[in-house]
Amino acid sequence: MEAANCSLRVKRPLLDPRFEGYKLSLEPLPCYQLELDAAVAEVKLRDDQYTLEHMHAFGMYNYLHCDAWYQDSVYYIDNLGRIMNLTVMLDTALGKPREVFRLPTDVTAYDNRLCASIHFTSPAWATLSDGTGRLYVIGTGDRGNSPEKWEIMFNEELGNPFIIIHSISLPDSEEHSVAVLLLRIEKEELDLKGSGFHVSLEWVTVSKKKEDGTKYEITKHHVLRGKSVPHYAAIEPSGNGLMIVSYKSFTAVSIDQSLEESMDEDRPEKTKVDPLYYWQQTDDDLTVTVRLPENCAKEDIRVQFLPESINVTLKDVQVLEGRLYSSVDHESSTWTMKENDGLEISLIKKNEGLTWPELLVGDKQGELLRDPAQCAEIAERLMHLTSDELNPNPDKEKPPCNAQELEECDLFFEESSSLCRFDGNTLKTTHVVSLGSNQYLFSVVVDPKEMPCFCLRHDVDALLWQPHCNKQDDMWEHIATFNALGYVQASKRDKKFFACAPNYSYAALCECLRRVFIYRQPTPMSTVLYNRKEGRHVGQVAKQQVASLETNDPILGFQATNERLFVLTTKNLFLIKVNTEN
């Protein structure tokens, strides 16, 4: 069954066409600073991790992890191998981050390790990667009650290092199961034209053994492979599917494919197959040349011309058949035998001047021979679009594009991403949404029992979408809008992390150093305010606030809750009180 092409349905009542922008507020934001006992376990990119995909996955990694099951509880891993937790009950009585678990092995001895990663699967379970290729499934107990004891229920070496990007606790199963989504970037020796790397998403299911109720084992292992790091990837709560937002598509591969690829290296290269036919074109006609078999007489050739199609049979063997790219004058079309054992077919175009990209629709067996004079003519037509000088004469008839007149937020994104849903059993694509220029911005967990939401730029706004895997006809719901935020964020050239509150009350982004920007939803004014140009009463105003952290260390982690922003640097954890309402 082919994948269904879907679209995202915008809820018009959630849009505000009269939004007037954000007003800078100078109200101070309460900011609290905690000094860490040990520095964050930052792993910097190595010399062999030089691609943009390595930067997206590991160089921009968020080292601060939010526990969506418990409000205002964040975790990080320090360079002593400790998982540290800070749970905030009262801002004025902040305690030190406390150790809840320690990695069993000293990972600093591994030269090719990645950053350690953690994901909270349920209120009592978590998954952990130490960055060396080992996966842990941990029973944490009720993390809402302190002190809880974290116990390793499963750990296994899974090959090359990876990071965890999502995990769920599967419901309605006879035995407890945890599904984990892992990401690796691996070397691909045979990729001579690309970056030399591919991205692997591995869907691993760990289940309790039936014969031994205390031990766990891997019961399912799926692999998807692509050429770009996904912006968003999450397993459905039911475990029946997977959703991915990515620039380049992912396809399922078997676990043994790496073995098959190594065997392919020893096989002789396939000889290049000659094209079945060659063709040329002018503005008025097309010429198709087909090689004749040996001892082929004129009586063995049958050519049928139709306005929309062609059929060529040689010695009772059909060699050319299909629908033409465009209409031809079939009555004026002819064929002749050439002396060099070739059949030359002349087709007269009905639409003169139309350039055909292919002879037969969907046919790849022919080769187009381009006329040098025709190529020079095309280049001449396009000459006005290019220039050695930047906008040399903007007043002439066909002035070139002046890139200096464009702002960064006006540029069209070359990355045309897509949103795909994969079936959990077959890993075949069931739904596809082409996102076009709707730039992916960030993801946020609104309800930990549901899939994470993702935020996309739509025109100037930023729209938040909640996936619903149980609604086949309306799988993605527009739940909130951050007015003009798509336009505003594009001007922040140094932005590193982007987030919003689970209740949509504000969105925030931070730069690589020091500065944090907060954009609040419109709220009613306590005083009377009028728009001078239109003379109308303004009932609501959206505020922008800026916080500057007192540190020169780079920002390594960033998380938002309904009341607070948590910002992690190498040696400090900052809390910014955004909302005072409970």
Coordinates of C-alpha atoms in Angstrom, one line a residue:
M1 CA 0.0 0.0 0.0
E2 CA 1.4 3.4 -1.0
A3 CA 1.9 6.1 1.6
A4 CA -0.9 8.6 1.9
N5 CA 0.0 12.2 1.1
C6 CA -1.3 14.4 3.9
S7 CA -1.3 18.0 4.9
L8 CA -1.3 19.9 8.2
R9 CA -4.6 21.7 8.8
V10 CA -4.1 25.1 10.4
K11 CA -6.8 26.2 12.8
R12 CA -7.7 29.7 11.8
P13 CA -9.1 30.8 15.2
L14 CA -5.6 30.2 16.6
L15 CA -4.1 32.8 14.3
D16 CA -4.0 36.5 14.9
P17 CA -3.8 38.6 11.7
R18 CA -3.8 41.8 13.7
F19 CA -0.8 40.9 15.9
E20 CA 1.3 44.1 16.3
G21 CA 4.6 42.6 17.5
Y22 CA 6.4 42.1 20.8
K23 CA 7.0 45.1 23.1
L24 CA 10.3 45.1 24.9
S25 CA 9.7 44.9 28.7
L26 CA 12.4 46.1 31.1
E27 CA 10.8 44.3 34.1
P28 CA 13.6 42.4 35.9
L29 CA 13.5 38.6 35.8
P30 CA 14.5 36.8 39.0
C31 CA 17.6 34.7 38.2
Y32 CA 19.2 32.2 40.5
Q33 CA 22.6 30.7 40.0
L34 CA 23.9 27.3 41.3
E35 CA 27.6 26.4 41.1
L36 CA 28.1 22.8 40.2
D37 CA 30.4 20.5 42.2
A38 CA 31.8 19.0 39.0
A39 CA 31.8 20.3 35.4
V40 CA 29.3 19.0 32.9
A41 CA 30.5 15.9 30.9
E42 CA 30.8 17.8 27.6
V43 CA 32.3 15.8 24.7
K44 CA 33.6 17.9 21.9
L45 CA 33.7 16.9 18.3
R46 CA 36.8 15.1 17.1
D47 CA 38.7 15.8 13.9
D48 CA 36.9 12.9 12.1
Q49 CA 33.5 14.3 13.1
Y50 CA 33.6 17.1 10.5
T51 CA 30.2 17.0 8.8
L52 CA 27.2 19.1 9.3
E53 CA 25.3 16.1 10.6
H54 CA 27.9 15.5 13.3
M55 CA 27.4 19.2 14.4
H56 CA 23.6 18.9 14.4
A57 CA 23.5 15.6 16.4
F58 CA 26.5 16.0 18.8
G59 CA 27.9 19.5 18.5
M60 CA 24.5 21.1 19.3
Y61 CA 23.5 18.4 21.9
N62 CA 21.3 19.6 24.8
Y63 CA 23.1 18.3 27.9
L64 CA 20.2 19.3 30.2
H65 CA 17.3 16.8 30.4
C66 CA 13.8 17.6 31.6
D67 CA 11.7 15.0 33.4
A68 CA 8.3 15.6 31.8
W69 CA 6.6 13.3 34.3
Y70 CA 7.6 15.6 37.2
Q71 CA 7.3 19.4 37.0
D72 CA 10.5 21.4 37.4
S73 CA 12.9 18.5 37.7
V74 CA 16.0 18.5 35.5
Y75 CA 19.0 16.2 35.1
Y76 CA 22.5 16.4 33.8
I77 CA 25.6 14.1 33.7
D78 CA 28.9 15.5 35.1
N79 CA 32.5 14.5 34.3
L80 CA 32.6 12.1 37.3
G81 CA 30.0 9.9 35.6
R82 CA 27.2 11.0 38.0
I83 CA 23.6 11.7 37.0
M84 CA 22.7 14.8 38.9
N85 CA 19.2 16.0 39.6
L86 CA 17.7 19.3 40.6
T87 CA 14.0 19.4 41.6
V88 CA 12.7 22.9 42.4
M89 CA 10.0 23.3 45.0
L90 CA 10.7 26.9 46.1
D91 CA 13.0 29.3 44.3
T92 CA 14.2 30.9 47.5
A93 CA 15.3 27.6 49.1
L94 CA 17.3 26.0 46.3
G95 CA 19.4 23.0 47.3
K96 CA 22.5 21.6 45.5
P97 CA 22.0 19.2 42.6
R98 CA 22.0 15.6 44.1
E99 CA 23.5 12.4 42.7
V100 CA 20.9 9.8 41.8
F101 CA 23.0 7.4 39.8
R102 CA 26.6 6.8 38.8
L103 CA 27.8 5.2 35.6
P104 CA 29.3 1.7 36.3
T105 CA 32.3 2.2 34.1
D106 CA 34.8 5.1 33.6
V107 CA 33.9 6.3 30.2
T108 CA 36.7 8.9 30.0
A109 CA 39.0 6.0 28.9
Y110 CA 37.2 5.6 25.6
D111 CA 38.6 7.8 22.8
N112 CA 35.7 7.6 20.4
R113 CA 32.9 8.1 22.9
L114 CA 29.9 10.4 22.4
C115 CA 28.1 12.4 25.0
A116 CA 26.1 10.4 27.5
S117 CA 22.3 10.7 27.0
I118 CA 19.2 9.9 29.1
H119 CA 15.5 9.8 28.4
F120 CA 12.7 9.3 30.9
T121 CA 10.4 6.6 29.7
S122 CA 7.7 6.6 32.4
P123 CA 7.3 7.8 36.0
A124 CA 9.4 4.8 37.1
W125 CA 11.7 4.0 34.2
A126 CA 14.5 5.6 32.3
T127 CA 16.9 4.7 29.5
L128 CA 20.6 5.7 29.5
S129 CA 23.5 5.6 27.1
D130 CA 27.0 6.1 28.4
G131 CA 28.3 7.3 25.0
T132 CA 30.4 4.2 24.4
G133 CA 27.8 2.0 22.7
R134 CA 26.2 0.5 25.8
L135 CA 22.4 0.8 26.5
Y136 CA 21.0 0.7 30.0
V137 CA 17.3 0.3 31.0
I138 CA 16.9 1.6 34.6
G139 CA 14.1 1.1 37.1
T140 CA 14.1 4.4 38.9
G141 CA 11.2 3.8 41.3
D142 CA 8.9 6.7 41.9
R143 CA 11.1 9.7 41.1
G144 CA 8.6 12.0 42.8
N145 CA 9.5 10.5 46.1
S146 CA 13.0 11.2 47.4
P147 CA 15.3 9.4 47.9
E148 CA 14.6 6.9 45.1
K149 CA 17.0 4.1 44.2
W150 CA 18.0 3.6 40.6
E151 CA 18.6 0.0 39.6
I152 CA 20.0 -1.4 36.3
M153 CA 17.5 -3.9 34.8
F154 CA 19.2 -4.3 31.5
N155 CA 22.5 -3.4 30.0
E156 CA 24.1 -4.5 26.8
E157 CA 26.8 -3.5 24.3
L158 CA 25.2 -2.5 21.0
G159 CA 28.2 -1.7 18.8
N160 CA 29.3 1.8 17.8
P161 CA 28.5 4.7 20.1
F162 CA 25.0 6.3 19.9
I163 CA 22.7 8.7 21.6
I164 CA 19.1 8.1 22.8
I165 CA 16.6 10.5 21.3
H166 CA 13.3 8.9 22.5
S167 CA 11.9 6.0 24.6
I168 CA 8.5 4.8 25.7
S169 CA 7.1 2.2 28.1
L170 CA 4.9 0.0 26.0
P171 CA 1.3 -0.5 27.3
D172 CA -1.0 -3.5 27.2
S173 CA 1.8 -6.1 26.9
E174 CA 1.9 -9.3 28.8
E175 CA 5.5 -8.5 30.0
H176 CA 6.9 -5.1 30.6
S177 CA 8.6 -3.7 27.5
V178 CA 10.6 -0.5 26.8
A179 CA 11.1 0.8 23.2
V180 CA 14.1 3.0 22.6
L181 CA 15.2 5.1 19.6
L182 CA 18.9 5.3 19.1
L183 CA 20.9 7.5 16.7
R184 CA 24.3 6.9 15.2
I185 CA 26.4 8.5 12.4
E186 CA 28.5 5.8 10.8
K187 CA 31.2 5.8 8.1
E188 CA 30.1 4.7 4.7
E189 CA 33.2 3.8 2.6
L190 CA 31.3 3.4 -0.7
D191 CA 29.8 6.9 -0.6
L192 CA 32.2 8.7 -2.9
K193 CA 29.9 11.6 -3.8
G194 CA 28.4 12.5 -0.5
S195 CA 29.8 13.2 3.0
G196 CA 31.0 9.6 3.4
F197 CA 28.6 9.1 6.4
H198 CA 25.1 7.8 6.9
V199 CA 22.7 8.3 9.8
S200 CA 21.2 5.2 11.4
L201 CA 18.0 5.3 13.6
E202 CA 17.7 2.0 15.5
W203 CA 14.4 1.1 17.1
V204 CA 15.2 -1.4 19.9
T205 CA 12.6 -3.1 22.1
V206 CA 13.7 -4.5 25.4
S207 CA 11.2 -6.9 27.2
K208 CA 11.1 -8.9 30.4
K209 CA 12.0 -12.6 29.9
K210 CA 8.9 -14.8 30.3
E211 CA 10.9 -17.6 31.8
D212 CA 12.8 -15.3 34.2
G213 CA 10.7 -12.4 35.5
T214 CA 13.7 -10.4 36.7
K215 CA 15.8 -10.3 33.5
Y216 CA 15.3 -8.3 30.3
E217 CA 16.3 -9.1 26.7
I218 CA 16.1 -7.4 23.2
T219 CA 13.0 -8.7 21.4
K220 CA 12.9 -6.4 18.4
H221 CA 15.6 -4.4 16.6
H222 CA 14.7 -2.3 13.5
V223 CA 17.1 -0.1 11.6
L224 CA 16.3 2.9 9.4
R225 CA 19.0 4.6 7.4
G226 CA 19.2 8.1 5.9
K227 CA 21.5 10.9 4.9
S228 CA 20.5 13.6 7.4
V229 CA 20.0 13.8 11.2
P230 CA 16.3 14.0 11.8
H231 CA 14.9 17.2 13.3
Y232 CA 12.3 15.1 15.2
A233 CA 11.9 11.4 15.7
A234 CA 9.5 9.7 18.2
I235 CA 7.8 6.4 18.8
E236 CA 4.1 6.4 19.1
P237 CA 2.8 5.7 22.7
S238 CA 1.1 2.5 21.4
G239 CA 4.4 1.3 19.8
N240 CA 2.6 0.8 16.5
G241 CA 4.5 3.5 14.6
L242 CA 7.3 6.0 14.3
M243 CA 7.2 9.6 13.2
I244 CA 10.2 11.4 11.7
V245 CA 10.8 15.0 10.5
S246 CA 13.9 15.1 8.3
Y247 CA 15.5 16.9 5.4
K248 CA 16.3 13.6 3.6
S249 CA 14.2 10.5 3.7
F250 CA 14.8 7.4 5.8
T251 CA 14.4 3.8 4.6
A252 CA 14.3 0.5 6.5
V253 CA 17.2 -1.8 6.3
S254 CA 17.8 -5.3 7.7
I255 CA 20.1 -5.9 10.6
D256 CA 22.4 -8.0 8.3
Q257 CA 22.7 -5.3 5.6
S258 CA 26.1 -4.3 6.8
L259 CA 27.3 -7.9 6.3
E260 CA 25.7 -7.9 2.8
E261 CA 27.5 -4.6 2.0
S262 CA 30.8 -6.0 3.0
M263 CA 30.2 -9.0 0.7
D264 CA 29.3 -6.6 -2.2
E265 CA 32.8 -5.1 -2.0
D266 CA 34.2 -8.5 -3.1
R267 CA 31.8 -8.8 -6.1
P268 CA 32.9 -7.6 -9.5
E269 CA 31.4 -4.3 -10.6
K270 CA 28.5 -4.6 -12.9
T271 CA 29.2 -3.6 -16.5
K272 CA 27.5 -0.5 -17.7
V273 CA 24.4 -1.1 -19.8
D274 CA 24.1 0.9 -23.0
P275 CA 21.0 3.0 -23.4
L276 CA 18.2 1.3 -25.3
Y277 CA 17.8 4.4 -27.5
Y278 CA 19.2 7.9 -27.9
W279 CA 17.2 11.0 -28.6
Q280 CA 17.6 14.7 -29.5
Q281 CA 15.2 17.6 -29.7
T282 CA 14.8 21.0 -31.2
D283 CA 12.0 23.5 -30.7
D284 CA 10.0 21.8 -33.4
D285 CA 10.8 18.1 -33.4
L286 CA 12.5 15.1 -31.8
T287 CA 14.8 12.5 -33.3
V288 CA 15.0 9.0 -31.7
T289 CA 17.6 6.5 -32.7
V290 CA 17.3 2.8 -31.9
R291 CA 19.9 0.2 -32.7
L292 CA 18.6 -2.6 -34.9
P293 CA 19.2 -6.3 -34.3
E294 CA 21.3 -8.3 -36.7
N295 CA 19.7 -9.2 -40.1
C296 CA 16.7 -6.9 -39.4
A297 CA 14.8 -6.2 -42.6
K298 CA 12.3 -3.4 -43.3
E299 CA 9.5 -6.0 -43.0
D300 CA 10.5 -6.8 -39.4
I301 CA 10.0 -3.2 -38.2
R302 CA 6.6 -2.0 -37.0
V303 CA 6.2 1.6 -35.7
Q304 CA 2.8 2.8 -34.4
F305 CA 2.4 6.6 -34.0
L306 CA -0.4 7.9 -31.8
P307 CA -1.0 11.5 -30.6
E308 CA 0.1 10.7 -27.0
S309 CA 2.1 7.5 -27.3
I310 CA 4.4 5.4 -29.5
N311 CA 5.0 1.7 -30.0
V312 CA 8.1 0.2 -31.7
T313 CA 8.4 -3.5 -32.4
L314 CA 11.5 -5.2 -34.0
K315 CA 11.3 -8.8 -35.1
D316 CA 8.1 -9.3 -33.0
V317 CA 9.9 -7.9 -29.9
Q318 CA 8.6 -4.7 -28.4
V319 CA 11.5 -2.4 -27.7
L320 CA 9.8 1.0 -27.2
E321 CA 6.4 1.6 -25.8
G322 CA 4.8 4.2 -23.6
R323 CA 3.1 7.5 -23.2
L324 CA 5.0 10.5 -24.7
Y325 CA 5.9 13.4 -22.5
S326 CA 3.7 15.7 -24.7
S327 CA 1.5 15.5 -27.8
V328 CA 3.0 15.0 -31.3
D329 CA 1.6 15.3 -34.8
H330 CA 1.3 11.5 -35.4
E331 CA 0.4 12.0 -39.1
S332 CA 3.6 13.9 -39.9
S333 CA 5.9 11.7 -37.8
T334 CA 8.1 9.3 -39.8
W335 CA 10.8 6.6 -39.5
T336 CA 13.7 5.5 -41.7
M337 CA 16.4 2.8 -41.7
K338 CA 20.0 4.1 -41.5
E339 CA 23.0 2.5 -43.1
N340 CA 24.7 2.0 -39.7
D341 CA 22.1 -0.6 -38.5
G342 CA 20.0 2.1 -36.9
L343 CA 16.3 3.1 -36.9
E344 CA 15.7 6.8 -36.9
I345 CA 12.3 8.1 -35.8
S346 CA 11.2 11.7 -36.3
L347 CA 8.4 13.1 -34.1
I348 CA 6.9 16.5 -34.8
K349 CA 6.0 18.4 -31.6
K350 CA 2.5 19.8 -31.4
N351 CA 3.6 22.4 -28.7
E352 CA 6.4 24.1 -30.5
G353 CA 9.1 25.5 -28.2
L354 CA 8.3 23.1 -25.3
T355 CA 11.5 21.5 -24.0
W356 CA 10.9 17.8 -23.1
P357 CA 12.8 16.6 -20.0
E358 CA 12.1 12.9 -21.0
L359 CA 10.8 11.1 -24.1
L360 CA 8.5 8.6 -22.4
V361 CA 6.9 9.3 -19.0
G362 CA 8.9 7.5 -16.3
D363 CA 11.2 5.7 -18.8
K364 CA 14.9 5.7 -17.9
Q365 CA 16.2 3.5 -20.7
G366 CA 17.1 6.3 -23.1
E367 CA 19.8 8.9 -23.2
L368 CA 19.3 12.5 -24.3
L369 CA 22.0 13.9 -26.6
R370 CA 22.3 17.6 -26.1
D371 CA 23.2 19.9 -29.1
P372 CA 26.0 22.3 -28.2
A373 CA 24.3 25.1 -30.1
Q374 CA 21.1 24.5 -28.1
C375 CA 23.0 24.5 -24.8
A376 CA 24.6 27.8 -25.8
E377 CA 21.2 29.3 -26.6
I378 CA 19.8 28.2 -23.2
A379 CA 22.8 29.7 -21.4
E380 CA 22.3 33.0 -23.3
R381 CA 18.7 33.1 -22.2
L382 CA 19.7 32.7 -18.5
M383 CA 22.7 35.1 -18.7
H384 CA 20.7 38.0 -17.2
L385 CA 20.3 36.0 -14.0
T386 CA 24.0 35.8 -13.3
S387 CA 26.8 38.3 -13.2
D388 CA 30.4 38.6 -12.1
E389 CA 29.5 41.8 -10.3
L390 CA 27.0 42.3 -7.5
N391 CA 24.0 44.1 -9.0
P392 CA 26.1 46.1 -11.6
N393 CA 23.1 47.9 -13.1
P394 CA 19.8 47.7 -11.2
D395 CA 18.1 50.1 -13.6
K396 CA 18.4 48.0 -16.8
E397 CA 15.6 46.0 -18.3
K398 CA 16.3 42.6 -16.5
P399 CA 18.3 43.5 -13.4
P400 CA 19.9 40.6 -11.5
C401 CA 18.7 39.7 -8.0
N402 CA 20.3 41.8 -5.3
A403 CA 20.9 39.6 -2.4
Q404 CA 21.8 42.6 -0.2
E405 CA 18.2 43.6 -0.2
L406 CA 17.1 40.3 1.4
E407 CA 17.0 39.8 5.1
E408 CA 17.9 36.4 6.5
C409 CA 14.4 35.8 7.6
D410 CA 13.2 36.4 4.0
L411 CA 15.4 33.7 2.5
F412 CA 13.8 30.5 1.2
F413 CA 15.0 27.4 2.9
E414 CA 16.7 24.9 0.6
E415 CA 16.0 22.2 3.0
S416 CA 12.5 21.0 2.1
S417 CA 11.8 18.7 5.0
S418 CA 9.1 16.0 5.2
L419 CA 7.2 14.5 8.0
C420 CA 6.8 10.7 7.6
R421 CA 5.0 8.1 9.7
F422 CA 6.4 4.5 9.5
D423 CA 4.5 1.4 10.4
G424 CA 5.9 -0.3 13.5
N425 CA 5.9 -3.8 12.0
T426 CA 6.7 -3.4 8.3
L427 CA 8.6 -0.1 8.7
K428 CA 6.9 1.0 5.5
T429 CA 5.9 4.7 5.1
T430 CA 2.1 5.1 5.7
H431 CA 1.8 8.9 5.8
V432 CA 3.9 11.7 4.2
V433 CA 3.6 15.4 4.7
S434 CA 5.8 17.7 2.6
L435 CA 6.7 20.6 4.8
G436 CA 8.1 22.7 2.0
S437 CA 9.6 25.9 3.4
N438 CA 7.9 25.4 6.8
Q439 CA 11.1 25.4 8.9
Y440 CA 11.3 23.1 11.8
L441 CA 12.0 25.1 15.0
F442 CA 11.8 22.8 18.1
S443 CA 10.0 20.1 20.0
V444 CA 8.3 20.1 23.4
V445 CA 6.5 17.6 25.6
V446 CA 3.1 19.0 26.5
D447 CA 1.7 15.7 27.8
P448 CA 4.2 13.0 28.7
K449 CA 1.6 10.3 27.8
E450 CA 1.4 11.7 24.3
M451 CA 4.1 12.1 21.6
P452 CA 6.3 15.2 21.8
C453 CA 4.9 18.2 19.9
F454 CA 6.9 19.9 17.2
C455 CA 6.9 23.5 16.2
L456 CA 7.1 24.7 12.6
R457 CA 7.4 28.1 11.0
H458 CA 4.3 29.0 9.0
D459 CA 4.8 32.3 7.2
V460 CA 5.9 34.6 10.0
D461 CA 4.2 32.6 12.9
A462 CA 5.4 29.6 14.8
L463 CA 2.7 26.9 15.0
L464 CA 2.8 24.0 17.5
W465 CA 1.5 20.6 16.4
Q466 CA 0.5 17.6 18.5
P467 CA 0.6 14.2 16.8
H468 CA -2.3 11.8 17.5
C469 CA -1.5 8.4 16.3
N470 CA -5.0 7.1 16.9
K471 CA -6.6 9.6 14.5
Q472 CA -5.7 8.3 11.0
D473 CA -7.6 11.1 9.2
D474 CA -6.4 14.0 11.4
M475 CA -3.1 12.8 12.8
W476 CA -1.6 16.2 13.6
E477 CA -3.5 18.8 15.5
H478 CA -2.6 22.5 15.6
I479 CA -2.8 23.3 19.3
A480 CA -1.0 26.7 19.7
T481 CA 0.5 29.7 17.9
F482 CA 3.4 31.9 18.8
N483 CA 2.6 35.0 16.8
A484 CA 5.4 36.3 14.5
L485 CA 8.0 34.1 16.3
G486 CA 9.0 32.4 13.0
Y487 CA 10.1 35.8 11.7
V488 CA 11.6 37.0 15.0
Q489 CA 13.8 33.9 15.5
A490 CA 15.2 34.1 12.0
S491 CA 17.0 37.3 13.0
K492 CA 18.9 35.6 15.9
R493 CA 22.0 34.4 14.1
D494 CA 23.7 33.0 17.2
K495 CA 20.7 31.0 18.6
K496 CA 21.5 27.6 19.9
F497 CA 18.5 26.2 21.7
F498 CA 14.8 26.9 21.3
A499 CA 12.0 25.8 23.7
C500 CA 8.5 26.8 25.0
A501 CA 6.5 26.2 28.1
P502 CA 4.2 23.1 28.1
N503 CA 1.2 25.4 28.6
Y504 CA 2.3 27.6 25.7
S505 CA 2.5 30.7 27.9
Y506 CA 5.9 31.7 26.5
A507 CA 8.6 30.6 24.1
A508 CA 12.3 31.2 24.7
L509 CA 15.6 30.8 22.9
C510 CA 19.2 31.2 24.0
E511 CA 22.4 32.1 22.2
C512 CA 25.7 30.2 22.5
L513 CA 26.8 32.7 25.2
R514 CA 25.0 34.5 28.0
R515 CA 21.8 35.9 26.4
V516 CA 18.3 34.4 26.7
F517 CA 15.3 35.8 24.9
I518 CA 11.7 35.3 26.2
Y519 CA 8.6 35.9 24.1
R520 CA 5.3 35.9 26.1
Q521 CA 1.8 35.3 24.7
P522 CA -0.4 38.4 24.5
T523 CA -1.9 39.3 27.9
P524 CA -4.6 41.9 28.9
M525 CA -3.4 45.4 29.7
S526 CA -4.0 46.9 33.1
T527 CA -4.0 50.4 31.6
V528 CA -5.8 51.8 28.6
L529 CA -3.7 51.7 25.4
Y530 CA -4.6 53.0 21.9
N531 CA -3.2 52.4 18.5
R532 CA -2.4 56.0 17.3
K533 CA -2.5 55.1 13.6
E534 CA -5.9 53.3 13.7
G535 CA -7.3 55.0 16.7
R536 CA -8.5 51.7 18.2
H537 CA -8.2 50.4 21.7
V538 CA -5.4 47.8 22.2
G539 CA -6.6 45.2 24.7
Q540 CA -3.6 42.8 24.8
V541 CA 0.2 43.2 24.5
A542 CA 2.8 40.5 23.9
K543 CA 6.0 41.2 25.8
Q544 CA 9.6 40.3 25.0
Q545 CA 12.2 40.1 27.8
V546 CA 16.0 39.6 27.7
A547 CA 18.1 37.9 30.4
S548 CA 21.9 38.1 30.5
L549 CA 23.7 35.4 32.4
E550 CA 26.6 36.3 34.6
T551 CA 29.1 33.8 33.0
N552 CA 31.4 33.5 30.1
D553 CA 31.0 29.8 29.8
P554 CA 29.1 28.4 26.8
I555 CA 25.5 27.4 27.2
L556 CA 25.3 23.5 27.1
G557 CA 21.7 22.9 28.0
F558 CA 18.3 24.7 28.0
Q559 CA 14.9 23.6 29.2
A560 CA 11.6 25.4 29.8
T561 CA 8.8 24.5 32.3
N562 CA 5.6 26.5 32.9
E563 CA 7.2 28.6 35.6
R564 CA 10.9 28.5 35.0
L565 CA 13.8 28.4 32.5
F566 CA 16.7 26.2 33.3
V567 CA 20.0 27.1 31.6
L568 CA 23.1 24.9 32.0
T569 CA 26.7 26.1 31.4
T570 CA 29.9 24.2 32.0
K571 CA 30.1 25.0 35.7
N572 CA 26.8 26.6 36.6
L573 CA 23.0 25.9 36.5
F574 CA 20.8 29.0 36.2
L575 CA 17.1 29.3 37.0
I576 CA 15.1 32.1 35.5
K577 CA 11.7 32.7 37.1
V578 CA 9.4 33.4 34.1
N579 CA 5.9 33.0 35.5
T580 CA 4.9 33.6 39.1
E581 CA 1.4 32.1 38.8
N582 CA 0.9 28.5 39.8

